[in-house]
mmCIF file of C-alpha atoms in Angstrom:
data_model
loop_
_atom_site.group_PDB
_atom_site.id
_atom_site.type_symbol
_atom_site.label_atom_id
_atom_site.label_comp_id
_atom_site.label_asym_id
_atom_site.label_seq_id
_atom_site.Cartn_x
_atom_site.Cartn_y
_atom_site.Cartn_z
ATOM 1 C CA MET W 1 24.707 -21.595 -2.022
ATOM 2 C CA SER W 2 22.711 -23.844 -4.327
ATOM 3 C CA ASN W 3 21.464 -22.383 -7.606
ATOM 4 C CA PHE W 4 18.167 -24.249 -7.354
ATOM 5 C CA SER W 5 15.653 -24.589 -4.562
ATOM 6 C CA THR W 6 15.073 -27.742 -2.592
ATOM 7 C CA GLU W 7 11.427 -27.615 -3.682
ATOM 8 C CA THR W 8 12.544 -28.667 -7.183
ATOM 9 C CA VAL W 9 14.645 -31.603 -6.002
ATOM 10 C CA SER W 10 13.268 -35.033 -5.177
ATOM 11 C CA LEU W 11 14.735 -35.699 -1.742
ATOM 12 C CA LYS W 12 14.242 -39.420 -2.334
ATOM 13 C CA SER W 13 16.637 -39.176 -5.280
ATOM 14 C CA LEU W 14 19.337 -37.865 -2.919
ATOM 15 C CA ILE W 15 19.436 -41.199 -1.069
ATOM 16 C CA LEU W 16 22.912 -42.664 -1.558
ATOM 17 C CA ASN W 17 22.869 -46.319 -2.585
ATOM 18 C CA ILE W 18 25.634 -48.276 -0.852
ATOM 19 C CA ASP W 19 26.578 -51.198 -3.080
ATOM 20 C CA SER W 20 28.621 -53.196 -0.533
ATOM 21 C CA PRO W 21 27.845 -52.001 3.009
ATOM 22 C CA PHE W 22 30.007 -54.656 4.680
ATOM 23 C CA LEU W 23 33.772 -54.568 4.138
ATOM 24 C CA ALA W 24 35.894 -57.239 5.811
ATOM 25 C CA VAL W 25 39.584 -56.324 5.887
ATOM 26 C CA PRO W 26 42.029 -59.217 6.442
ATOM 27 C CA SER W 27 44.166 -58.503 9.495
ATOM 28 C CA SER W 28 47.317 -59.562 7.632
ATOM 29 C CA SER W 29 46.653 -57.771 4.335
ATOM 30 C CA ASP W 30 49.017 -55.075 3.048
ATOM 31 C CA ASP W 31 47.222 -54.188 -0.191
ATOM 32 C CA PHE W 32 43.624 -54.019 1.019
ATOM 33 C CA PRO W 33 43.053 -50.311 0.237
ATOM 34 C CA ALA W 34 43.145 -51.075 -3.489
ATOM 35 C CA LYS W 35 41.045 -54.233 -3.445
ATOM 36 C CA ILE W 36 38.416 -53.647 -0.761
ATOM 37 C CA TYR W 37 35.869 -50.909 -1.366
ATOM 38 C CA THR W 38 32.233 -50.081 -1.904
ATOM 39 C CA LYS W 39 30.651 -48.216 -4.772
ATOM 40 C CA VAL W 40 28.184 -45.436 -3.875
ATOM 41 C CA THR W 41 25.624 -44.170 -6.388
ATOM 42 C CA ALA W 42 22.532 -42.018 -6.796
ATOM 43 C CA THR W 43 20.581 -40.412 -9.624
ATOM 44 C CA VAL W 44 19.497 -36.916 -8.599
ATOM 45 C CA ARG W 45 16.177 -35.831 -10.110
ATOM 46 C CA ASP W 46 13.719 -32.989 -9.772
ATOM 47 C CA ILE W 47 10.258 -33.638 -8.377
ATOM 48 C CA HIS W 48 8.974 -34.424 -11.886
ATOM 49 C CA GLY W 49 11.562 -37.152 -12.474
ATOM 50 C CA ASN W 50 13.946 -35.210 -14.702
ATOM 51 C CA PRO W 51 17.663 -35.825 -14.030
ATOM 52 C CA LEU W 52 19.609 -32.835 -12.681
ATOM 53 C CA SER W 53 23.057 -32.463 -14.233
ATOM 54 C CA GLY W 54 26.035 -30.525 -12.916
ATOM 55 C CA LYS W 55 24.673 -30.213 -9.375
ATOM 56 C CA LYS W 56 26.975 -30.260 -6.351
ATOM 57 C CA ILE W 57 25.946 -32.621 -3.574
ATOM 58 C CA PHE W 58 27.534 -32.420 -0.139
ATOM 59 C CA VAL W 59 28.131 -35.771 1.569
ATOM 60 C CA SER W 60 28.697 -35.895 5.324
ATOM 61 C CA SER W 61 28.816 -38.461 8.104
ATOM 62 C CA ASP W 62 27.588 -38.687 11.661
ATOM 63 C CA SER W 63 31.254 -38.339 12.661
ATOM 64 C CA ARG W 64 34.148 -36.490 11.023
ATOM 65 C CA ALA W 65 36.485 -39.014 12.634
ATOM 66 C CA SER W 66 34.768 -41.733 10.602
ATOM 67 C CA LEU W 67 35.414 -39.891 7.342
ATOM 68 C CA GLU W 68 39.076 -39.516 8.252
ATOM 69 C CA GLU W 69 39.383 -43.314 8.385
ATOM 70 C CA ILE W 70 38.439 -43.836 4.737
ATOM 71 C CA ILE W 71 39.682 -42.784 1.297
ATOM 72 C CA ILE W 72 37.107 -41.439 -1.174
ATOM 73 C CA TYR W 73 37.674 -41.634 -4.927
ATOM 74 C CA ASP W 74 35.742 -39.912 -7.700
ATOM 75 C CA SER W 75 33.891 -41.759 -10.475
ATOM 76 C CA ASP W 76 37.162 -42.524 -12.303
ATOM 77 C CA HIS W 77 38.246 -44.532 -9.226
ATOM 78 C CA THR W 78 41.577 -42.686 -9.397
ATOM 79 C CA THR W 79 41.070 -39.075 -8.300
ATOM 80 C CA GLU W 80 40.922 -38.728 -4.520
ATOM 81 C CA ILE W 81 38.163 -36.519 -3.112
ATOM 82 C CA LYS W 82 39.327 -34.389 -0.191
ATOM 83 C CA LEU W 83 37.326 -33.551 2.919
ATOM 84 C CA GLN W 84 36.118 -29.985 3.393
ATOM 85 C CA SER W 85 33.767 -27.922 5.519
ATOM 86 C CA GLY W 86 30.210 -27.098 4.526
ATOM 87 C CA GLY W 87 28.794 -24.681 7.080
ATOM 88 C CA ASP W 88 28.340 -26.678 10.256
ATOM 89 C CA TYR W 89 29.257 -29.919 8.490
ATOM 90 C CA GLU W 90 32.448 -31.718 7.556
ATOM 91 C CA GLY W 91 32.348 -33.838 4.448
ATOM 92 C CA PHE W 92 33.041 -33.785 0.720
ATOM 93 C CA LEU W 93 31.461 -32.609 -2.529
ATOM 94 C CA VAL W 94 30.462 -34.708 -5.522
ATOM 95 C CA LYS W 95 28.922 -33.511 -8.768
ATOM 96 C CA THR W 96 26.184 -35.078 -10.861
ATOM 97 C CA ASP W 97 27.014 -35.989 -14.465
ATOM 98 C CA GLN W 98 24.916 -35.108 -17.521
ATOM 99 C CA ASN W 99 22.390 -37.789 -16.588
ATOM 100 C CA GLY W 100 22.119 -36.713 -12.946
ATOM 101 C CA ASN W 101 24.259 -39.604 -11.730
ATOM 102 C CA ILE W 102 26.586 -39.603 -8.727
ATOM 103 C CA LEU W 103 29.333 -42.207 -8.481
ATOM 104 C CA PHE W 104 32.163 -42.444 -5.977
ATOM 105 C CA PHE W 105 34.107 -45.146 -4.156
ATOM 106 C CA ILE W 106 34.976 -45.642 -0.484
ATOM 107 C CA HIS W 107 38.079 -47.573 0.619
ATOM 108 C CA PRO W 108 39.101 -48.344 4.212
ATOM 109 C CA ILE W 109 42.475 -46.961 5.254
ATOM 110 C CA LYS W 110 43.332 -49.566 7.880
ATOM 111 C CA SER W 111 42.259 -52.883 9.300
ATOM 112 C CA GLU W 112 40.094 -51.522 12.111
ATOM 113 C CA GLY W 113 36.401 -51.536 12.952
ATOM 114 C CA LEU W 114 34.260 -48.635 11.741
ATOM 115 C CA LYS W 115 30.564 -47.762 11.478
ATOM 116 C CA LEU W 116 29.929 -45.154 8.800
ATOM 117 C CA LYS W 117 26.531 -43.558 8.178
ATOM 118 C CA LEU W 118 26.487 -41.170 5.220
ATOM 119 C CA PHE W 119 24.135 -38.267 4.558
ATOM 120 C CA SER W 120 23.643 -36.136 1.453
ATOM 121 C CA GLN W 121 22.260 -32.653 0.996
ATOM 122 C CA ILE W 122 22.159 -29.597 -1.213
ATOM 123 C CA LEU W 123 24.498 -26.981 0.233
ATOM 124 C CA GLY W 124 22.653 -23.983 1.574
ATOM 125 C CA THR W 125 19.769 -26.036 2.934
ATOM 126 C CA THR W 126 19.166 -27.789 6.239
ATOM 127 C CA ASN W 127 17.767 -30.961 4.685
ATOM 128 C CA THR W 128 20.004 -34.021 4.987
ATOM 129 C CA VAL W 129 19.025 -37.406 3.589
ATOM 130 C CA ALA W 130 20.418 -40.629 5.061
ATOM 131 C CA ALA W 131 22.022 -43.251 2.826
ATOM 132 C CA ASN W 132 20.114 -46.492 2.420
ATOM 133 C CA TYR W 133 22.601 -48.532 4.478
ATOM 134 C CA THR W 134 25.206 -48.033 7.184
ATOM 135 C CA ILE W 135 28.698 -49.084 6.075
ATOM 136 C CA TYR W 136 30.394 -51.560 8.411
ATOM 137 C CA ILE W 137 34.156 -52.090 8.168
ATOM 138 C CA ILE W 138 35.703 -54.842 10.278
ATOM 139 C CA GLY W 139 39.354 -55.697 10.869
ATOM 140 C CA ASN W 140 38.934 -59.409 10.162
ATOM 141 C CA THR W 141 37.539 -61.704 7.557
ATOM 142 C CA LEU W 142 34.561 -63.794 8.628
ATOM 143 C CA GLN W 143 36.758 -66.878 8.386
ATOM 144 C CA GLU W 144 39.041 -65.437 11.081
ATOM 145 C CA ILE W 145 36.191 -65.204 13.625
ATOM 146 C CA LEU W 146 35.395 -68.188 15.829
ATOM 147 C CA GLU W 147 31.866 -69.616 15.951
ATOM 148 C CA LYS W 148 30.376 -69.563 19.442
ATOM 149 C CA TYR W 149 27.082 -67.677 19.654
ATOM 150 C CA PRO W 150 23.857 -69.710 19.299
ATOM 151 C CA GLU W 151 22.405 -69.970 15.823
ATOM 152 C CA PRO W 152 19.508 -67.665 14.859
ATOM 153 C CA GLU W 153 16.015 -69.000 15.533
ATOM 154 C CA ILE W 154 13.291 -68.832 12.878
ATOM 155 C CA PHE W 155 9.729 -68.721 14.241
ATOM 156 C CA ASN W 156 7.310 -71.490 13.217
ATOM 157 C CA SER W 157 10.012 -73.461 11.459
ATOM 158 C CA SER W 158 10.974 -77.076 12.054
ATOM 159 C CA GLY W 159 13.450 -79.265 10.283
ATOM 160 C CA ILE W 160 15.769 -78.146 7.524
ATOM 161 C CA ASN W 161 13.096 -76.982 5.054
ATOM 162 C CA LEU W 162 11.866 -73.376 5.167
ATOM 163 C CA ILE W 163 8.614 -72.722 3.286
ATOM 164 C CA SER W 164 6.624 -69.550 2.692
ATOM 165 C CA HIS W 165 2.853 -69.962 2.752
ATOM 166 C CA GLY W 166 2.248 -66.718 0.887
ATOM 167 C CA GLU W 167 4.208 -64.384 3.168
ATOM 168 C CA SER W 168 7.174 -62.419 1.853
ATOM 169 C CA LYS W 169 8.960 -62.378 5.222
ATOM 170 C CA PHE W 170 9.776 -64.666 8.123
ATOM 171 C CA SER W 171 10.510 -63.799 11.755
ATOM 172 C CA VAL W 172 13.936 -64.444 13.232
ATOM 173 C CA GLU W 173 15.043 -64.129 16.848
ATOM 174 C CA ILE W 174 18.554 -63.874 18.232
ATOM 175 C CA PRO W 175 19.090 -65.867 21.458
ATOM 176 C CA ASP W 176 21.224 -64.469 24.275
ATOM 177 C CA TYR W 177 24.834 -63.815 23.315
ATOM 178 C CA ASP W 178 27.782 -62.631 25.410
ATOM 179 C CA SER W 179 27.330 -59.213 27.033
ATOM 180 C CA PRO W 180 24.712 -57.547 24.819
ATOM 181 C CA LYS W 181 24.987 -53.759 24.954
ATOM 182 C CA VAL W 182 22.813 -50.875 23.850
ATOM 183 C CA GLY W 183 24.141 -49.756 20.482
ATOM 184 C CA ASP W 184 25.086 -53.250 19.303
ATOM 185 C CA SER W 185 24.264 -54.002 15.679
ATOM 186 C CA ILE W 186 23.500 -57.593 14.711
ATOM 187 C CA LEU W 187 24.237 -58.259 11.040
ATOM 188 C CA PHE W 188 22.712 -61.233 9.220
ATOM 189 C CA PHE W 189 24.584 -63.347 6.680
ATOM 190 C CA VAL W 190 23.685 -66.103 4.225
ATOM 191 C CA ASN W 191 26.622 -68.244 3.119
ATOM 192 C CA ASP W 192 28.959 -65.593 4.588
ATOM 193 C CA LYS W 193 27.413 -62.853 2.436
ATOM 194 C CA TYR W 194 25.874 -59.850 4.215
ATOM 195 C CA THR W 195 22.117 -59.669 3.594
ATOM 196 C CA LYS W 196 22.046 -55.885 4.259
ATOM 197 C CA TYR W 197 19.661 -56.508 7.152
ATOM 198 C CA SER W 198 20.527 -55.826 10.782
ATOM 199 C CA ILE W 199 19.042 -55.291 14.244
ATOM 200 C CA ASN W 200 20.106 -52.415 16.491
ATOM 201 C CA ILE W 201 19.923 -53.200 20.217
ATOM 202 C CA THR W 202 18.122 -50.512 22.216
ATOM 203 C CA ASP W 203 17.617 -52.406 25.492
ATOM 204 C CA GLU W 204 20.154 -54.790 27.042
ATOM 205 C CA SER W 205 17.379 -56.805 28.681
ATOM 206 C CA ASP W 206 15.954 -57.535 25.225
ATOM 207 C CA SER W 207 19.146 -59.330 24.189
ATOM 208 C CA GLY W 208 19.170 -59.805 20.438
ATOM 209 C CA GLY W 209 15.534 -59.045 19.767
ATOM 210 C CA SER W 210 13.651 -60.147 16.663
ATOM 211 C CA LEU W 211 13.224 -58.981 13.095
ATOM 212 C CA LYS W 212 11.281 -59.840 9.962
ATOM 213 C CA LEU W 213 13.520 -60.715 7.021
ATOM 214 C CA PRO W 214 12.556 -61.420 3.402
ATOM 215 C CA TYR W 215 12.605 -65.035 2.264
ATOM 216 C CA ALA W 216 14.334 -63.726 -0.859
ATOM 217 C CA ILE W 217 17.671 -63.519 0.982
ATOM 218 C CA PHE W 218 17.840 -67.281 0.382
ATOM 219 C CA GLU W 219 18.286 -68.969 -2.972
ATOM 220 C CA GLU W 220 15.537 -71.496 -3.586
ATOM 221 C CA ASN W 221 16.176 -75.228 -3.260
ATOM 222 C CA VAL W 222 19.828 -75.012 -2.266
ATOM 223 C CA VAL W 223 21.461 -75.438 1.133
ATOM 224 C CA SER W 224 21.933 -72.095 2.911
ATOM 225 C CA TYR W 225 23.926 -71.283 6.039
ATOM 226 C CA PHE W 226 22.224 -68.489 7.990
ATOM 227 C CA SER W 227 24.299 -66.702 10.654
ATOM 228 C CA TYR W 228 25.037 -63.374 12.339
ATOM 229 C CA ILE W 229 27.822 -61.273 13.800
ATOM 230 C CA VAL W 230 27.735 -58.506 16.414
ATOM 231 C CA ILE W 231 29.210 -55.039 15.839
ATOM 232 C CA ARG W 232 29.647 -52.879 18.935
ATOM 233 C CA GLU W 233 28.545 -49.242 18.962
ATOM 234 C CA ALA W 234 32.089 -47.931 18.434
ATOM 235 C CA GLY W 235 32.493 -50.124 15.343
ATOM 236 C CA GLU W 236 34.602 -52.995 16.667
ATOM 237 C CA ILE W 237 33.390 -56.526 16.046
ATOM 238 C CA ALA W 238 32.551 -58.868 18.918
ATOM 239 C CA GLN W 239 34.992 -61.692 19.526
ATOM 240 C CA TYR W 240 32.715 -64.425 18.181
ATOM 241 C CA LYS W 241 30.144 -65.046 15.460
ATOM 242 C CA SER W 242 27.149 -67.351 15.577
ATOM 243 C CA ASN W 243 26.961 -70.955 14.611
ATOM 244 C CA PRO W 244 25.166 -71.191 11.258
ATOM 245 C CA LEU W 245 21.602 -72.412 10.906
ATOM 246 C CA THR W 246 21.448 -74.863 8.002
ATOM 247 C CA LEU W 247 18.274 -74.677 5.904
ATOM 248 C CA ILE W 248 16.800 -75.111 2.431
ATOM 249 C CA TYR W 249 14.286 -72.479 1.294
ATOM 250 C CA LYS W 250 11.592 -74.278 -0.710
ATOM 251 C CA GLY W 251 9.879 -71.161 -2.074
ATOM 252 C CA ASN W 252 6.307 -69.864 -1.919
ATOM 253 C CA SER W 253 3.903 -72.796 -1.737
ATOM 254 C CA GLU W 254 0.987 -70.582 -2.782
ATOM 255 C CA ASN W 255 2.439 -69.556 -6.193
ATOM 256 C CA LYS W 256 0.650 -66.232 -6.100
ATOM 257 C CA PRO W 257 1.586 -62.649 -5.128
ATOM 258 C CA TRP W 258 2.730 -61.990 -1.558
ATOM 259 C CA ASN W 259 -0.141 -61.640 0.910
ATOM 260 C CA ASP W 260 1.622 -59.500 3.532
ATOM 261 C CA VAL W 261 3.008 -56.484 1.649
ATOM 262 C CA ASP W 262 1.663 -52.943 1.365
ATOM 263 C CA ARG W 263 0.489 -52.297 -2.181
ATOM 264 C CA ILE W 264 0.707 -48.582 -2.829
ATOM 265 C CA TYR W 265 0.478 -48.525 -6.629
ATOM 266 C CA ASP W 266 -2.614 -48.955 -8.793
ATOM 267 C CA THR W 267 -3.335 -52.401 -10.209
ATOM 268 C CA CYS W 268 -2.062 -53.023 -13.733
ATOM 269 C CA LYS W 269 -4.476 -53.454 -16.652
ATOM 270 C CA VAL W 270 -4.509 -56.619 -18.760
ATOM 271 C CA TYR W 271 -5.482 -56.786 -22.446
ATOM 272 C CA SER W 272 -6.124 -59.606 -24.890
ATOM 273 C CA SER W 273 -3.942 -60.336 -27.911
ATOM 274 C CA GLY W 274 -6.391 -58.167 -29.852
ATOM 275 C CA ASP W 275 -5.857 -55.325 -27.335
ATOM 276 C CA THR W 276 -9.250 -55.600 -25.646
ATOM 277 C CA LEU W 277 -9.393 -54.857 -21.913
ATOM 278 C CA ILE W 278 -9.889 -57.961 -19.763
ATOM 279 C CA ASP W 279 -11.770 -57.350 -16.537
ATOM 280 C CA GLU W 280 -10.474 -58.818 -13.318
ATOM 281 C CA TYR W 281 -11.840 -62.294 -12.534
ATOM 282 C CA ASP W 282 -12.648 -62.916 -16.210
ATOM 283 C CA VAL W 283 -11.309 -66.112 -17.775
ATOM 284 C CA VAL W 284 -8.366 -66.045 -20.179
ATOM 285 C CA ASN W 285 -9.178 -68.663 -22.820
ATOM 286 C CA ASP W 286 -7.705 -69.727 -26.141
ATOM 287 C CA ALA W 287 -9.625 -67.056 -28.047
ATOM 288 C CA THR W 288 -8.286 -64.374 -25.686
ATOM 289 C CA ILE W 289 -4.699 -65.064 -26.725
ATOM 290 C CA ALA W 290 -5.251 -66.144 -30.353
ATOM 291 C CA GLU W 291 -5.318 -62.897 -32.369
ATOM 292 C CA SER W 292 -2.128 -62.074 -34.253
ATOM 293 C CA ASN W 293 -0.199 -58.887 -33.476
ATOM 294 C CA PRO W 294 3.263 -57.483 -34.273
ATOM 295 C CA SER W 295 4.600 -58.513 -30.854
ATOM 296 C CA ASN W 296 3.333 -62.092 -31.188
ATOM 297 C CA ALA W 297 1.945 -61.600 -27.689
ATOM 298 C CA GLY W 298 -0.850 -63.561 -26.074
ATOM 299 C CA LEU W 299 -1.589 -60.796 -23.580
ATOM 300 C CA PHE W 300 -0.531 -57.201 -22.992
ATOM 301 C CA VAL W 301 -0.100 -55.588 -19.590
ATOM 302 C CA ARG W 302 -0.165 -51.816 -19.115
ATOM 303 C CA ILE W 303 1.198 -50.042 -16.037
ATOM 304 C CA THR W 304 0.612 -46.318 -15.577
ATOM 305 C CA GLY W 305 3.377 -44.001 -14.373
ATOM 306 C CA THR W 306 3.409 -40.363 -13.333
ATOM 307 C CA ASN W 307 5.604 -37.300 -13.060
ATOM 308 C CA ASP W 308 3.284 -35.739 -10.476
ATOM 309 C CA PRO W 309 5.117 -35.710 -7.113
ATOM 310 C CA ASN W 310 1.771 -35.619 -5.306
ATOM 311 C CA ASP W 311 0.490 -38.830 -6.913
ATOM 312 C CA SER W 312 1.870 -41.749 -4.908
ATOM 313 C CA SER W 313 -0.497 -44.271 -6.513
ATOM 314 C CA LYS W 314 1.588 -44.578 -9.673
ATOM 315 C CA VAL W 315 5.158 -45.533 -10.506
ATOM 316 C CA PHE W 316 7.409 -42.542 -11.069
ATOM 317 C CA PHE W 317 8.797 -41.772 -14.519
ATOM 318 C CA GLY W 318 12.081 -43.569 -15.235
ATOM 319 C CA SER W 319 11.539 -46.310 -12.631
ATOM 320 C CA GLU W 320 12.651 -49.868 -13.301
ATOM 321 C CA VAL W 321 9.546 -52.055 -13.023
ATOM 322 C CA LYS W 322 9.257 -55.811 -12.458
ATOM 323 C CA LEU W 323 6.016 -57.468 -13.566
ATOM 324 C CA ASN W 324 5.328 -60.836 -11.937
ATOM 325 C CA LEU W 325 3.191 -63.521 -13.596
ATOM 326 C CA TYR W 326 1.775 -66.516 -11.691
ATOM 327 C CA ILE W 327 -0.241 -69.299 -13.321
ATOM 328 C CA ASN W 328 -1.683 -72.367 -11.609
ATOM 329 C CA SER W 329 -3.350 -74.900 -13.905
ATOM 330 C CA SER W 330 -3.840 -78.639 -14.211
ATOM 331 C CA THR W 331 -0.971 -78.838 -16.683
ATOM 332 C CA ARG W 332 1.678 -76.687 -15.017
ATOM 333 C CA LYS W 333 2.654 -73.926 -12.620
ATOM 334 C CA ILE W 334 4.413 -70.837 -13.905
ATOM 335 C CA THR W 335 6.208 -68.052 -12.071
ATOM 336 C CA HIS W 336 7.992 -65.519 -14.256
ATOM 337 C CA THR W 337 9.187 -61.930 -13.925
ATOM 338 C CA PHE W 338 9.283 -59.456 -16.822
ATOM 339 C CA THR W 339 11.182 -56.172 -16.612
ATOM 340 C CA GLY W 340 10.685 -52.758 -18.167
ATOM 341 C CA THR W 341 11.438 -49.078 -17.632
ATOM 342 C CA MET W 342 8.658 -46.555 -17.146
ATOM 343 C CA PRO W 343 8.992 -43.870 -19.870
ATOM 344 C CA ILE W 344 10.360 -40.486 -18.845
ATOM 345 C CA HIS W 345 7.976 -38.502 -21.065
ATOM 346 C CA PRO W 346 4.169 -38.337 -20.755
ATOM 347 C CA ASP W 347 1.928 -40.090 -23.273
ATOM 348 C CA ASP W 348 0.351 -36.740 -24.160
ATOM 349 C CA ALA W 349 2.217 -33.445 -24.407
ATOM 350 C CA GLY W 350 1.715 -31.489 -21.207
ATOM 351 C CA GLY W 351 0.249 -34.515 -19.427
ATOM 352 C CA ASN W 352 1.351 -36.174 -16.218
ATOM 353 C CA THR W 353 1.067 -39.880 -17.027
ATOM 354 C CA ALA W 354 2.934 -42.394 -19.158
ATOM 355 C CA THR W 355 2.285 -46.048 -19.925
ATOM 356 C CA LEU W 356 4.657 -48.983 -19.727
ATOM 357 C CA LEU W 357 3.535 -51.782 -22.068
ATOM 358 C CA ILE W 358 4.764 -55.330 -21.429
ATOM 359 C CA SER W 359 4.009 -58.177 -23.832
ATOM 360 C CA ILE W 360 3.302 -61.672 -22.475
ATOM 361 C CA ASP W 361 4.514 -64.331 -24.882
ATOM 362 C CA HIS W 362 2.323 -67.274 -25.887
ATOM 363 C CA ASN W 363 4.850 -69.674 -24.340
ATOM 364 C CA TYR W 364 3.528 -68.768 -20.886
ATOM 365 C CA LEU W 365 -0.143 -68.947 -21.870
ATOM 366 C CA ASN W 366 -0.653 -71.850 -24.260
ATOM 367 C CA ASN W 367 -2.126 -75.098 -22.947
ATOM 368 C CA ASP W 368 -2.751 -73.887 -19.413
ATOM 369 C CA MET W 369 -5.717 -76.173 -18.820
ATOM 370 C CA GLY W 370 -8.501 -76.098 -16.266
ATOM 371 C CA TYR W 371 -9.177 -78.970 -13.872
ATOM 372 C CA GLU W 372 -11.261 -82.121 -14.295
ATOM 373 C CA SER W 373 -13.678 -80.729 -11.717
ATOM 374 C CA GLY W 374 -14.567 -78.000 -14.194
ATOM 375 C CA GLU W 375 -12.731 -75.323 -12.229
ATOM 376 C CA ASN W 376 -10.542 -72.951 -14.205
ATOM 377 C CA GLY W 377 -6.888 -72.420 -13.498
ATOM 378 C CA SER W 378 -5.781 -69.142 -11.913
ATOM 379 C CA ILE W 379 -3.652 -66.320 -13.289
ATOM 380 C CA PHE W 380 -2.212 -63.384 -11.331
ATOM 381 C CA PHE W 381 -0.206 -60.273 -12.176
ATOM 382 C CA ASP W 382 1.425 -57.842 -9.808
ATOM 383 C CA TYR W 383 4.403 -55.516 -10.168
ATOM 384 C CA GLN W 384 7.048 -53.909 -8.038
ATOM 385 C CA VAL W 385 9.769 -51.278 -8.041
ATOM 386 C CA GLY W 386 12.831 -52.800 -6.390
ATOM 387 C CA ASP W 387 13.742 -56.327 -5.362
ATOM 388 C CA ASP W 388 12.033 -58.301 -2.609
ATOM 389 C CA THR W 389 15.239 -57.923 -0.589
ATOM 390 C CA ASP W 390 15.240 -54.103 -0.824
ATOM 391 C CA ILE W 391 14.184 -52.172 2.251
ATOM 392 C CA ASP W 392 12.222 -49.663 0.139
ATOM 393 C CA VAL W 393 10.635 -52.047 -2.386
ATOM 394 C CA ALA W 394 7.120 -50.913 -3.409
ATOM 395 C CA TYR W 395 4.347 -53.056 -4.885
ATOM 396 C CA GLY W 396 1.340 -52.601 -7.152
ATOM 397 C CA GLY W 397 -2.098 -54.099 -6.667
ATOM 398 C CA ILE W 398 -2.955 -57.668 -7.675
ATOM 399 C CA TRP W 399 -4.792 -58.459 -10.918
ATOM 400 C CA GLN W 400 -6.321 -61.921 -10.913
ATOM 401 C CA GLY W 401 -8.451 -64.006 -13.217
ATOM 402 C CA GLY W 402 -9.137 -67.519 -14.389
ATOM 403 C CA ILE W 403 -7.323 -69.332 -17.190
ATOM 404 C CA ASP W 404 -8.130 -72.277 -19.455
ATOM 405 C CA THR W 405 -6.387 -72.097 -22.814
ATOM 406 C CA ASP W 406 -7.312 -75.567 -24.012
ATOM 407 C CA PRO W 407 -7.719 -75.016 -27.789
ATOM 408 C CA TYR W 408 -10.389 -77.730 -27.914
ATOM 409 C CA ALA W 409 -12.476 -76.452 -25.025
#
């Protein structure tokens, strides 16, 4: 029985992060168990964001048979973790370290197809939390599979160039392939690397169906080969893979924050070099960024975090935050991402909020001129927790203003 109640544990922190959810095992390999594996991690916290050390977490699967087809190693990548029973479940136990971290490794035992969905829970409770990705193990390398299925189709796209007009995602459809079956999983690849996105077929008449995928799965301004494979419900791979769609992602033509994402967090606050609050839609000029300060910053951005589990409008303590800057002016366009970690302690003793301060260097702000028409340039900030390719990425509101930092204006 657990020595702490589930009310004190953040169930979101129990989500297991699968580092490499697609493992291709060469059919002729003899040493694959040592070289082919995925790392699995989590940081278990209480509902206030504090890491929980020394806690036993029970990991199970949707099938005991699946667990018997893998080898699990502890964080040292040497000690094997054995399967055991946990009430009505079969699985294995892992223990958090002093920082609340879980780390273990999964290796395939043989070159055969397998679908593995992991769940984690605190023993003595009925709450199970699904891992972020299903693990797919196939008994071939991608190079061993023949190309036959039609290439994926991207809606509203023509020619080789793929361009976002402010949207974070594009729509892709899978044409008919051989004998689609309920339970099929269609996995998407870019340059033979699994994107971690898939479609599950629920109706044979729907064939491959369609899905929205983030543009960020493609590297900008390089040739990409976009393809898919089909995994049957039992885990075996279909005989063929698709022909690749050749494309070049040209980026976001709007050079501003995405226009199609849910923004659950409060908008950041922007301050001058002299630490004076700048209202949204105000103009950042040369005087705004000119005062000296110890950080040699032209602007400061503050993002508020919380340890209150009931406040979903703020980033949680300890979160890794990415602050995005966009500038459009007559002299240049800038897109840059700054990173920071939300503090784990409140600003005031006994309080519930903390502040992440990010300095914006003059290099990004100097000589961003307005236009000959008299119109100012534009500047935007937004922030996010997670990458654009993450399924659970969350965004903050958009701060926007004008900019003209011509020192002679």
